[in-house]
Short mmCIF file of C-alpha atoms in Angstrom, two decimals:
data_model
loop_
_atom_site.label_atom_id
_atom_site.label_comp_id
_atom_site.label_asym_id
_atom_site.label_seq_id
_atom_site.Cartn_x
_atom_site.Cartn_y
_atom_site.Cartn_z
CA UNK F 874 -41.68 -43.29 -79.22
CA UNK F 875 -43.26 -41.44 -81.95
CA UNK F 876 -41.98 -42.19 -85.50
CA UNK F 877 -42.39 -39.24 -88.24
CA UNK F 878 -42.72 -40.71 -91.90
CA UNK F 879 -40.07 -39.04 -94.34
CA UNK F 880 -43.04 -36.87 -96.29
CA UNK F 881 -43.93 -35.97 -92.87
CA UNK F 882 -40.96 -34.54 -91.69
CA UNK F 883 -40.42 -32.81 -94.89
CA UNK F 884 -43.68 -31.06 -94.47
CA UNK F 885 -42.83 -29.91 -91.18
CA UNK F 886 -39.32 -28.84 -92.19
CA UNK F 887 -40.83 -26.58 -94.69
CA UNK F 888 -43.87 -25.32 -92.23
CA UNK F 889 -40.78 -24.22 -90.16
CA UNK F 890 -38.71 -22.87 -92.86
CA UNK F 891 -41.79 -20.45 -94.47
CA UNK F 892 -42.65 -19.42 -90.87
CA UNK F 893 -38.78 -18.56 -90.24
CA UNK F 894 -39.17 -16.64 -93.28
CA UNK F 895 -42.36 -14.85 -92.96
CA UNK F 896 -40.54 -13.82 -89.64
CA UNK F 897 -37.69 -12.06 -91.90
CA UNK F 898 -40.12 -10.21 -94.08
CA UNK F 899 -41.97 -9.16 -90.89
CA UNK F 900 -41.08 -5.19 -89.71
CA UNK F 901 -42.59 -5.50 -86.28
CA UNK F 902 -40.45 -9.08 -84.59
CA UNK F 903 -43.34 -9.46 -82.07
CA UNK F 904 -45.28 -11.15 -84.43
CA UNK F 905 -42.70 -13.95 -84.63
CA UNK F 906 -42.62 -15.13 -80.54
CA UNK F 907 -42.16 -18.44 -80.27
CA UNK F 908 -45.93 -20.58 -79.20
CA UNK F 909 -46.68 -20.03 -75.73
CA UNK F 910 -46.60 -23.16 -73.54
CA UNK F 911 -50.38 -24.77 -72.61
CA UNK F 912 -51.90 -23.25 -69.47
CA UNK F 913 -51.45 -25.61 -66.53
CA UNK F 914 -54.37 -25.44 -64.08
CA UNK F 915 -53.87 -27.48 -60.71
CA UNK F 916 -57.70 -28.69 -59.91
CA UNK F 917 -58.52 -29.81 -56.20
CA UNK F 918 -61.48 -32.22 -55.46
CA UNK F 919 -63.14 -32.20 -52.17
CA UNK F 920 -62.52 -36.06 -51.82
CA UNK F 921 -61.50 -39.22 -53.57
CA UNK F 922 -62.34 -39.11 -57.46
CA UNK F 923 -65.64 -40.12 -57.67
CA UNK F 924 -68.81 -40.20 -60.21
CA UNK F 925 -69.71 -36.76 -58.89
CA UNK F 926 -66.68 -35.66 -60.82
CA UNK F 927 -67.58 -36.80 -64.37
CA UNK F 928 -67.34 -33.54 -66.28
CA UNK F 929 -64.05 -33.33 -65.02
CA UNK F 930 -63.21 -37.08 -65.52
CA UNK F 931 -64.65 -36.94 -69.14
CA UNK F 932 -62.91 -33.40 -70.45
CA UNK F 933 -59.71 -35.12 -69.36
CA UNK F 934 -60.09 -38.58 -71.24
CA UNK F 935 -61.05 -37.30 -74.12
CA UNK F 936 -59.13 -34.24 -74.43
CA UNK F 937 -61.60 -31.90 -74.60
CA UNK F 938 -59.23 -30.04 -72.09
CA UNK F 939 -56.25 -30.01 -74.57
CA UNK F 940 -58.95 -29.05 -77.33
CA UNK F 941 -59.66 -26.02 -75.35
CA UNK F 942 -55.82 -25.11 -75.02
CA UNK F 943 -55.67 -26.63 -71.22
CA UNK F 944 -53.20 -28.90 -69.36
CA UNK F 945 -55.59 -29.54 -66.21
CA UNK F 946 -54.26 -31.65 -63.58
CA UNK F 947 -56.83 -33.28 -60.94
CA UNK F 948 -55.35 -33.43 -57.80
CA UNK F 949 -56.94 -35.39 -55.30
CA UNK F 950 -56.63 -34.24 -51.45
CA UNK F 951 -54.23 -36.63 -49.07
CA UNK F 952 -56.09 -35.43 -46.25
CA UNK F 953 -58.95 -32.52 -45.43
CA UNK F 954 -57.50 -29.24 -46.61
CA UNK F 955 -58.05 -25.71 -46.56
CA UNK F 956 -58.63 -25.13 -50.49
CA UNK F 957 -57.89 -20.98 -50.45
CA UNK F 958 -54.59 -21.63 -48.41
CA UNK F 959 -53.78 -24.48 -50.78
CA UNK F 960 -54.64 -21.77 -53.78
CA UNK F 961 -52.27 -18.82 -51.91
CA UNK F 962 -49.58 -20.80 -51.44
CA UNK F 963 -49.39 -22.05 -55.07
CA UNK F 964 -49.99 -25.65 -54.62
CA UNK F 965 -53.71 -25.33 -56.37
CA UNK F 966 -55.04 -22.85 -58.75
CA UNK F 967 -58.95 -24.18 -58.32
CA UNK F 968 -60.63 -26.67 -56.38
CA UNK F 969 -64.15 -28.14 -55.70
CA UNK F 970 -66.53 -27.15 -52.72
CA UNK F 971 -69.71 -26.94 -52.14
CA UNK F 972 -72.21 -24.03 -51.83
CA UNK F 973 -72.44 -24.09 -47.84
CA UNK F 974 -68.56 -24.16 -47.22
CA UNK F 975 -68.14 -21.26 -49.91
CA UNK F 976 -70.53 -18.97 -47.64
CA UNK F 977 -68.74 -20.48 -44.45
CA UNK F 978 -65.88 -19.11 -45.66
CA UNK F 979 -66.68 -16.04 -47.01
CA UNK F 980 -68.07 -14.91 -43.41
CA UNK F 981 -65.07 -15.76 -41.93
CA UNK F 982 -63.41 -13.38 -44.43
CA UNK F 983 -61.48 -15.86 -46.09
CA UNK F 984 -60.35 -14.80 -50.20
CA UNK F 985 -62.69 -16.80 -51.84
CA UNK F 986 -64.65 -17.33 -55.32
CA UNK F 987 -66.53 -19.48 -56.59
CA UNK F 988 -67.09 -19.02 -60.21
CA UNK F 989 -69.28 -22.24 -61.82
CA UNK F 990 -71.80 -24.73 -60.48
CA UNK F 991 -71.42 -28.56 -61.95
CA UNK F 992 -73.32 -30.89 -60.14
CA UNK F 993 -76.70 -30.17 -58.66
CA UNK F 994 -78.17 -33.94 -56.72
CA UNK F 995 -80.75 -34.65 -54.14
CA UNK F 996 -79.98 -35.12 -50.45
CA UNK F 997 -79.87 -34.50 -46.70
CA UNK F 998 -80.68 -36.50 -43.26
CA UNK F 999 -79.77 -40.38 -44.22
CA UNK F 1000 -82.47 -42.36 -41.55
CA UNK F 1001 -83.44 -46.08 -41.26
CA UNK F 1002 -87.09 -46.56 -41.22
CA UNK F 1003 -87.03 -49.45 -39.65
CA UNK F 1004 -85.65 -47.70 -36.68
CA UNK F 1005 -89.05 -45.94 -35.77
CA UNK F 1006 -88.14 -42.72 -37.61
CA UNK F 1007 -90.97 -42.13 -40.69
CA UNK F 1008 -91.22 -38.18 -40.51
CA UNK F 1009 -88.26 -35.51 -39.74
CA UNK F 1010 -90.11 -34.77 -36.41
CA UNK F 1011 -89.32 -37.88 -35.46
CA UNK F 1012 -85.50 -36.98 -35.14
CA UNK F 1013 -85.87 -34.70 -32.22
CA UNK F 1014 -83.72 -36.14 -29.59
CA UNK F 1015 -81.97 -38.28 -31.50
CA UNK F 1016 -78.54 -38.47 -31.70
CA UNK F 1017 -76.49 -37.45 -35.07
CA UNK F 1018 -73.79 -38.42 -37.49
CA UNK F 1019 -71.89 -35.67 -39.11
CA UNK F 1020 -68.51 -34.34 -39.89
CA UNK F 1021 -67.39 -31.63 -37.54
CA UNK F 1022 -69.02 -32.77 -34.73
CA UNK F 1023 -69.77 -31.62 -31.60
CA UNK F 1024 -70.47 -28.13 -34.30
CA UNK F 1025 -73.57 -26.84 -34.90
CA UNK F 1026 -73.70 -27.52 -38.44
CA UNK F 1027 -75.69 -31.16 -37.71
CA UNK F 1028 -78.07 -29.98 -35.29
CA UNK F 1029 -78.78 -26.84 -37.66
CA UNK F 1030 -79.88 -28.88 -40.41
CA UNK F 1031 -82.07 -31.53 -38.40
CA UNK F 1032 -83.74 -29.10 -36.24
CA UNK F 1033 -84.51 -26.75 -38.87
CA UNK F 1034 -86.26 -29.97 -40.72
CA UNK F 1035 -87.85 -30.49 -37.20
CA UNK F 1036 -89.49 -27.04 -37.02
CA UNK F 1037 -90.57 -27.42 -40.82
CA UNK F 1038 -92.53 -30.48 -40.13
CA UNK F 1039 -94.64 -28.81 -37.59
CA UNK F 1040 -92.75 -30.01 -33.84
CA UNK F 1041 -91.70 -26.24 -32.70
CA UNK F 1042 -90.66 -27.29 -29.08
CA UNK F 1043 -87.75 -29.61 -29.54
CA UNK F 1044 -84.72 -28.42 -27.53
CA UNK F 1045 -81.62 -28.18 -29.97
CA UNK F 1046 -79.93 -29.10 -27.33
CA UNK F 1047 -81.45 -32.14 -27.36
CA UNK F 1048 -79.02 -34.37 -29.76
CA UNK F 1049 -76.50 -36.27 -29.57
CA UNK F 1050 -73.47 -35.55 -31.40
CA UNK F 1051 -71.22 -38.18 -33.17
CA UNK F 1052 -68.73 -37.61 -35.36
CA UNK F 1053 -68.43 -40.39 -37.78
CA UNK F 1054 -66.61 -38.46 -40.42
CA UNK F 1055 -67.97 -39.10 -44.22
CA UNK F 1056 -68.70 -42.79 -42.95
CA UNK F 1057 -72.45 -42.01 -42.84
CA UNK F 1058 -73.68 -45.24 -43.31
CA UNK F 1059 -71.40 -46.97 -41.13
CA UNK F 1060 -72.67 -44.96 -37.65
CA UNK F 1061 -76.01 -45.87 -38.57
CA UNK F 1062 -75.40 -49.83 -38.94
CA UNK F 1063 -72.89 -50.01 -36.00
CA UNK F 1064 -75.64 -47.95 -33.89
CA UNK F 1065 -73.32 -44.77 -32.80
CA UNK F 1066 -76.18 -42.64 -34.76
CA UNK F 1067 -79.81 -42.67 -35.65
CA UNK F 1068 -79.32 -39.99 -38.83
CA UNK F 1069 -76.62 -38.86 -40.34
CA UNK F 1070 -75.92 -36.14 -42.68
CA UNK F 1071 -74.71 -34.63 -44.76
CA UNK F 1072 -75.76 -37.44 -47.64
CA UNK F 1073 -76.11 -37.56 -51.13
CA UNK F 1074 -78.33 -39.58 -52.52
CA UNK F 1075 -76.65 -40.93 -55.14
CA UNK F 1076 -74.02 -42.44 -53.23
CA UNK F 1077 -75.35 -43.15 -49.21
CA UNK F 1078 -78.45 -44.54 -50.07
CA UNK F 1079 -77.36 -46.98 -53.02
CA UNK F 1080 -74.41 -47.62 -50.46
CA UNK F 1081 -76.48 -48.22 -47.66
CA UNK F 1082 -78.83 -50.15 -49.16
CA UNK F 1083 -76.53 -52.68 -50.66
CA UNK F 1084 -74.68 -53.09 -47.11
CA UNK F 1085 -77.91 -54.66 -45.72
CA UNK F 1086 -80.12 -51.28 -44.77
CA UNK F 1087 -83.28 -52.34 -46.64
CA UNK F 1088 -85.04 -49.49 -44.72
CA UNK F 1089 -82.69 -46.62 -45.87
CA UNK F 1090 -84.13 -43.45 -46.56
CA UNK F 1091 -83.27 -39.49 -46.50
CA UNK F 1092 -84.97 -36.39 -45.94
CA UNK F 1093 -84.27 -34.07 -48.71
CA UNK F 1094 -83.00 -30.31 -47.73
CA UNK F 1095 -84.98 -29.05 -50.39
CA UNK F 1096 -88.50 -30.52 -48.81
CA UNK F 1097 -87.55 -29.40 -45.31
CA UNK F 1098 -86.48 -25.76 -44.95
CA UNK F 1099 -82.91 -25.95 -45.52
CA UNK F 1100 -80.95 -24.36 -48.67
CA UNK F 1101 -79.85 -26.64 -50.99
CA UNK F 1102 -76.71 -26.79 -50.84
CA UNK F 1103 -76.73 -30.44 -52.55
CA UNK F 1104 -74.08 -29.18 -55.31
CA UNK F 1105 -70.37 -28.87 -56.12
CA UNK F 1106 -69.01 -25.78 -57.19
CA UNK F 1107 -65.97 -24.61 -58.35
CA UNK F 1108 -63.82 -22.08 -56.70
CA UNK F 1109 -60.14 -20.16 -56.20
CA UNK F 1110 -59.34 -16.83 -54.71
CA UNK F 1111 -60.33 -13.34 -56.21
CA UNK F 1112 -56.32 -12.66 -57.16
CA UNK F 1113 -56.70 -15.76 -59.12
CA UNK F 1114 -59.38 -15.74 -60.85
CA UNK F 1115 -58.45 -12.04 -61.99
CA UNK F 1116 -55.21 -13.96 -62.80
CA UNK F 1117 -56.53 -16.57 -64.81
CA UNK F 1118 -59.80 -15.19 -65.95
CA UNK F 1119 -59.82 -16.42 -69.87
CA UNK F 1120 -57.99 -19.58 -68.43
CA UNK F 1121 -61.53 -20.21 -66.31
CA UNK F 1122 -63.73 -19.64 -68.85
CA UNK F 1123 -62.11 -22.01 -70.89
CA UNK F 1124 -62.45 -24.47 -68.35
CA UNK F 1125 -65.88 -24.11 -67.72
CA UNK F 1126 -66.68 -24.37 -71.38
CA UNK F 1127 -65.06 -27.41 -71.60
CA UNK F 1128 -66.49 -28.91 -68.54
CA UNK F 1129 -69.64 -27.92 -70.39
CA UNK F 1130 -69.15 -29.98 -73.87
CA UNK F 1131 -68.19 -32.90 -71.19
CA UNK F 1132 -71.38 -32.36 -69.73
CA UNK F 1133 -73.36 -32.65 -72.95
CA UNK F 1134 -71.27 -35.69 -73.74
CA UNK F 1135 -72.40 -37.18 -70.17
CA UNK F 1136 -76.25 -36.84 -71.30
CA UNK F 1137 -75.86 -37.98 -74.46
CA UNK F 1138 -74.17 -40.44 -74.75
CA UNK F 1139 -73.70 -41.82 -70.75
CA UNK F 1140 -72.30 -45.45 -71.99
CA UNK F 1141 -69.68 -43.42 -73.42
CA UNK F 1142 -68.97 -40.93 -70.40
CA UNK F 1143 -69.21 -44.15 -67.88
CA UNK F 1144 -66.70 -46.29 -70.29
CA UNK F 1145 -64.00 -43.03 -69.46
CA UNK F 1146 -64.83 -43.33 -65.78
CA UNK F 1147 -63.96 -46.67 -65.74
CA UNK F 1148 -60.71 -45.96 -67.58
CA UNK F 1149 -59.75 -43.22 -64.86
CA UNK F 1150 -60.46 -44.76 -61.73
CA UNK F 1151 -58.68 -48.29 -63.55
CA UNK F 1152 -59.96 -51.61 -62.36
CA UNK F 1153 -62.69 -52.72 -59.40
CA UNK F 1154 -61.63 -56.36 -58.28
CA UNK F 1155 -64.24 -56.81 -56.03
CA UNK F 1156 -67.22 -57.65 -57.51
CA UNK F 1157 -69.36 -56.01 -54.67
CA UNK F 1158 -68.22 -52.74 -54.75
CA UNK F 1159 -67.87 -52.76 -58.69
CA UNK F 1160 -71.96 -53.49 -58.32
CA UNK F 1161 -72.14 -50.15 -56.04
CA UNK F 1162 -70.14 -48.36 -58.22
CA UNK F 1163 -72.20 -48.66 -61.26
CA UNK F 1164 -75.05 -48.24 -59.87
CA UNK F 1165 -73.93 -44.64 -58.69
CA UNK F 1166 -72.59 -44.21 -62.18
CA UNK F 1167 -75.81 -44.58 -62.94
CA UNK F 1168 -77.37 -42.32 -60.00
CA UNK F 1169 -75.23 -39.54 -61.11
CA UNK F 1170 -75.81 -39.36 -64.90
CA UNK F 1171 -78.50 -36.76 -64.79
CA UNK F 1172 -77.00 -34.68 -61.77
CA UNK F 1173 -74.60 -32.42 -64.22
CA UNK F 1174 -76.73 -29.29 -65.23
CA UNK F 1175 -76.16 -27.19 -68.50
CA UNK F 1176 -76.30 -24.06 -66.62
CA UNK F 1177 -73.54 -23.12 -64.11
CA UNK F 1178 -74.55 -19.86 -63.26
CA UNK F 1179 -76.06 -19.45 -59.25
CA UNK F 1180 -77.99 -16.50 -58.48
CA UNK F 1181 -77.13 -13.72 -55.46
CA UNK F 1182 -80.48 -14.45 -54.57
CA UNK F 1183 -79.56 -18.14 -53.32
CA UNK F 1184 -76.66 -17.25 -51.84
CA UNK F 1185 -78.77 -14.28 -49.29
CA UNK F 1186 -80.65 -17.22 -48.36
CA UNK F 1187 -78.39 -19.70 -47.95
CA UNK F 1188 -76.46 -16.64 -45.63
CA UNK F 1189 -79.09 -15.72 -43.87
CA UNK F 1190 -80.10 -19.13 -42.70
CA UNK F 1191 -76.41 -19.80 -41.71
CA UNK F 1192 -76.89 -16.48 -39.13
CA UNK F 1193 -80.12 -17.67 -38.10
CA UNK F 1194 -78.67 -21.31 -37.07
CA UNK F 1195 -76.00 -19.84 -34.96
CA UNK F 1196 -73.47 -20.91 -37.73
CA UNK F 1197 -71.72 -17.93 -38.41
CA UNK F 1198 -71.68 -14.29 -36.74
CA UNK F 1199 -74.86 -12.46 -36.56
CA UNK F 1200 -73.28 -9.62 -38.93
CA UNK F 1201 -72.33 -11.81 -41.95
CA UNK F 1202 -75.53 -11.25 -43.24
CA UNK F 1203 -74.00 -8.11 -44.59
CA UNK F 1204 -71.54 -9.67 -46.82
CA UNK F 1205 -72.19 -8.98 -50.56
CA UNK F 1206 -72.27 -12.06 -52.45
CA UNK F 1207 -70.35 -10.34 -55.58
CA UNK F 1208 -67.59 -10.82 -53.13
CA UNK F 1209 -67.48 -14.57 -52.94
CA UNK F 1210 -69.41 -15.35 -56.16
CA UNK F 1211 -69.58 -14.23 -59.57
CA UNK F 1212 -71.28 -15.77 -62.77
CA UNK F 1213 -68.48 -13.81 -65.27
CA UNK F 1214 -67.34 -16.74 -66.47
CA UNK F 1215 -70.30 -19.09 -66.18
CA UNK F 1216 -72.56 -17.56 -68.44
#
């Protein structure tokens, strides 16, 4: 309950009572419409909330949302879900991806956009090196952890690693296939995988270190002939964004001061973390939570612009690994990505 003070309410009476009259003196009556309501803007994550989300997390908390004339809900996913069909059917106006399921997509001709990058980290192939694996030739043959397995998305990113380091003769049909969903770690210590992927860094290795893998270890995309597609973008579908266009903007600019906030001051930006996700009783996972607070501090970069050029790669090396159809190579990359608002 919110209690106005008498000189208060006076003021506000008389605020209302020129305004009411300025309206009377005004010829044209379009200049007296009543305040339009706060845009609402229904965001999506990919997963649980998480320290990958801090921009997000922090523009929320400490209004920088409402500063920037937003009502932004974050709306975390029950299950896996198709983000455009969420978007078309009016449950979503934006969610999170990342790079490699935006140009998935957008060869299958799905209505997608993405529109500003937030998080850029390290990652890849999660291995044990105390499991006889030092170099990424060493994974031929091996058998892999990865979401959407049997697919060829896991094979495609260890045997291209493979062929980078040198070993040109492995059979890609040499692996074995698990599918441990996102519980990387997990098929590696209960031996249903030798790799998994894909990881993070900041959040599979600290993890996977602190359950008892003192030899944890990943090979990065970046070092190993794969695009890196170790980021988080955001994205809705072309009708919406041409919908909500100075809506976006907004949003990115304000995911922007967050991010400044986030380098500057991180105590702070961690503090509103904790405040979000509430309360972590066990003192183990509060231990691996922190330290991927800390992991993720310097993963938000100041520019969210990507360039065509990235995407053509990222593309082409999706044709090349059998991942999508030979022709989507041909698919402009103003049509599922645009910097207009990112700049």
């Amino acid at each position: 309950v919110v209690l106005l003070l008498p000189s208060l309410a006076l003021n506000e009476d008389r605020e209302a009572t020129n305004d009411r009259l300025q309206c009377e003196r005004d010829e044209d009556e379009k200049q007296c419409l009543s305040p339009q309501p706060t845009p609402k803007i229904r965001l999506g994550l990919e997963w649980f909330t998480n320290p990958d989300h801090l921009p997000l997390v922090v523009a929320l908390r400490r209004g920088i949302f409402a500063d920037f004339g937003l009502d932004v809900e974050l709306v975390e996913p029950s299950d896996h879900w198709e983000a455009e069909e969420e978007i078309l059917a009016g449950r979503l106006d934006v969610a999170v991806t990342e790079p490699l399921h935006l140009a998935q997509d957008a060869a299958r001709g799905k209505p997608v956009l993405g529109f500003s990058r937030f998080l850029h980290t390290d990652g890849g192939v999660l291995y044990d090196r105390n499991k006889g694996i030092e170099r990424p030739s060493d994974m031929c043959g091996k058998t892999i952890s990865y979401p959407g397995s049997p697919g060829k998305g896991g094979p495609a990113i260890v045997q291209t690693m493979v062929e980078a380091d040198g070993k040109l003769d492995c059979d890609i049909d040499s692996y074995g296939k698990h599918n441990g969903g996102f519980f990387h770690t997990d098929a590696l210590l209960k031996g249903d995988a030798d790799v998994a992927t894909l990881i993070f860094w900041n959040f599979e290795i600290i993890e996977a270190r602190s359950k008892g893998m003192d030899g944890a270890d990943f090979f990065s995309l970046k070092e190993w002939g794969v695009p890196d597609f170790c980021q988080l973008v955001l994205m809705t579908t072309p009708e919406r964004f041409s919908e909500m266009k100075e809506e976006l903007r907004r949003l990115v600019l304000a995911m922007r001061k967050a991010t400044g906030i986030i380098h500057r001051q991180p105590d702070i930006a961690r503090e509103y973390y904790r405040e979000h996700v509430g309360p972590t009783p066990d003192e183990g996972q509060k231990e691996i939570m922190e330290a991927t607070i800390t992991a993720t501090l310097p993963a938000f970069p100041n520019d969210n612009t990507m360039s065509s050029d990235y995407y053509d790669h990222l593309m082409s090396w999706l044709v090349q690994t059998g991942q999508v159809e030979a022709d989507s190579t041909s698919t402009n990359v103003s049509s599922y990505w645009t910097n207009e608002v990112a700049w």
